[in-house]
Amino acid sequence: MADPRLDPNQNDYNAGQIQVLKGLEAVRKRPGMYIGSTSSRGLHHLVYEVVDNSIDEAMAGHCTGVDVTIHKDNSVTVIDDGRGIPVDVHPVEKLPGVELAMTVLHAGGKFDKSSYKVSGGLHGVGVSVVNALSVELEVEVWRGGRHYHQSYERGIKTKELEDLGPAEGTGTRVHFQPDPEIFTETVFNFETLSSRLRELAFLNRGLRITIRDERPEEEPLEEDFRFEGGLAEYVEYLRGARQAVHEDVIYFEAERPEAEIELAMQYDTGFSENTHTFVNNISTHEGGAHLTGLKAALTRTINDYARRNKLFKKADESLSGDDVREGLTCVLSVRVMEPQFEGQTKTKLGNSEVRGAVENAVNEHLAIWLDENPKSAKQIIEKSLQAARAREAARRARDLARKKNALEGGVLPGKLADCSLSDASLTEIYIVEGDSAGGSAKQGRDRSFQAILPIKGKILNVERARIDKILANTEIRAMITALGTGIREEFSLDKARYHKVIIMTDADVDGAHIRTLLLTFFFRQMRELIEAGYIYIAQPPLYRIAKGKQEHYAFTEDERTEVVKRLTNGKGEEARGLNIQRYKGLGEMNPDQLWNTTMDPDGRTLLQVTMESAAEADSIFSRLMGDEVEPRRAFIEKNARYVRNLDI
Ligand code: 0RA
């Protein structure tokens, strides 16, 4: 009985007050039990506890603003414009309401005030805990036209509630200095407080919350939060720089007997999921019933919408939970009368009845939103379908690995005119642009060692496609099967069916483009083929120069000039009846011409493709063939002066 005030013989103190002192003594003995810790975390919880009371007032519709100030001495003031803590004497406890609030643990129940108070967890223990753990606390109330004041030290009253006289307005002010005997850290972190206050402002739409830090020498730090858009604005804030898939944030509020529900969400072009859930303004990191309900509803409603609006291509198509959450930024906030917090960190909602309430509300409101926003709905389904395709591709890629390369053992493509020799070190394959050139090449070739694979037009740009699209492409599949090596992780040089892979395209811009696309494919999917020196580029002539029965070919402009000079003895072309043909494409050559100029090993020129640096090639391919236009433009501008024979 160290404290004389705990002595029941002291006539100032009745039995009720002894209970009070014992209660606060318990808080000081085991502060961790009430605020979680006595470190920096617990210190900041003191502020949250006081602010929570103001926010309760706001949620009850009686408070528009909360102002938090950190003073130079690391004491804190919280002011609100609520109704003010009651000051009249409680009929049973015989103490003013404000004094009960300041000294009785969980005094909230003593006031006839129904709100979504938190039972359990660290919040909602009551401002009396803050009082017990403060070396000094002052409370002021504006209420009923008057201004009141009371003060405490370490939870013990040092001044009776005093009526300071008439005053306008209503509200409450609590000023407290955390006790250094309790806390190992007594310096507040502005960022920690302001980010929680920002979060609270998002969670309580329209509520103004300010924070002011008076500690800096020069000028106080100030933040002013007020979000009329509530969670919708929160989602925009969280999405940050990620590019939105649809313009408007999906947003709704719903009331159910089990819970009040507020949800905002938006899809972006990214691949991650960012879902945050709250119960009574407390973040539920571990999820729980509300999150389970949300996920179930999301998957169901999006699938239903896609099916009803015929956005699936196949009848049995469907989107998985992961598909509909790819690139999603989402905030769910529920208010529950008696939340049960479970889990390791007591941040998992246990109330099973909330699951159905959330599921039902999201089903209903999301369906309405999608119906009312068909353009956005379509963009969302498309995004989810992309996610589904990627996931399917990943699955297939895994299957592929498991089957130890399905493509390699596959039937050779019908378009392939294979050679008769089977010793790969002696054989070569021409990948030829277009069917007509392919036809000439098939007729002109030496079929014992030369295979021909015609491909149609511009093949897929593998730089801008996910693996599923790459493998679905007929031309690419034909190449993979013909070459026999497999791709990427399953690539095996030993299985190459030819040791020369010769790209043969037209000598124009389109041909150059197709050549680049093919090289991109080899670089990304069969890099070892380049490293082994198996990839070549055929050099078809640019000109055919005929004089009578004589035929000459020129592969460059310089060669053409030289040939013409030789045939005319320097006297001009027309005069000597020269016939000069500019080859627009391989198809203009007959089989013999193609063989003589481009395919005959004794006369042809092949360029072997080599790679100085894979990293450099990597960067060039992604700049040239990737999504971004600007790096491509920059590269082209920088390298344009090296481009010759540009034929547009
Ligand atoms: C109980 C009843 C009433 C208000 C409050 C508590 C109250 C507590 C705090 C704590 C910080 N700010 C606060 N503002 C209000 C309402 C009594 C009534 O007027 O009916």
Coordinates of N, CA and C and ligand atoms in Angstrom, one line a residue, residues 53-54 57 80 83-86 111 113 143 172, ligand 1:
N53 N -11.1 7.4 -30.4 CA -12.3 7.9 -29.8 C -12.9 9.0 -30.6
S54 N -12.1 9.9 -31.1 CA -12.6 11.0 -32.0 C -13.3 10.4 -33.2
E57 N -16.7 9.2 -32.7 CA -17.6 10.3 -32.7 C -17.9 10.7 -34.2
D80 N -11.0 17.3 -31.2 CA -12.0 17.0 -32.2 C -13.2 17.9 -31.9
R83 N -19.3 15.8 -29.9 CA -20.2 16.3 -28.9 C -19.6 16.6 -27.6
G84 N -18.3 16.1 -27.4 CA -17.6 16.3 -26.1 C -18.0 15.2 -25.2
I85 N -17.0 14.7 -24.4 CA -17.3 13.6 -23.4 C -18.3 14.2 -22.4
P86 N -19.3 13.4 -22.1 CA -20.3 13.8 -21.1 C -19.6 14.2 -19.8
F111 N -21.3 4.2 -21.1 CA -22.1 5.2 -21.8 C -23.0 4.5 -22.7
K113 N -23.9 4.3 -25.7 CA -23.4 4.8 -27.0 C -23.0 3.6 -27.9
R143 N -19.0 21.7 -24.1 CA -20.3 21.0 -24.1 C -21.3 21.8 -23.4
T172 N -13.7 17.9 -27.8 CA -12.9 17.3 -26.8 C -11.4 17.6 -27.1
Ligands
0RA1 C1 -19.5 9.0 -24.7 C2 -20.7 9.6 -25.1 C3 -20.7 10.7 -25.9 C4 -19.5 11.2 -26.4 C5 -18.3 10.6 -26.1 C6 -18.3 9.5 -25.3 C7 -17.1 11.1 -26.7 C8 -15.9 10.6 -26.3 C9 -14.7 11.2 -26.9 C10 -13.4 10.9 -26.7 C11 -12.7 11.8 -27.5 N1 -13.6 12.6 -28.2 C12 -14.8 12.2 -27.8 N2 -16.0 12.7 -28.1 C13 -17.1 12.2 -27.6 C14 -22.0 11.3 -26.4 C15 -22.9 11.8 -25.3 C16 -24.0 12.6 -25.9 O1 -23.9 13.8 -26.2 O2 -25.1 12.0 -26.1

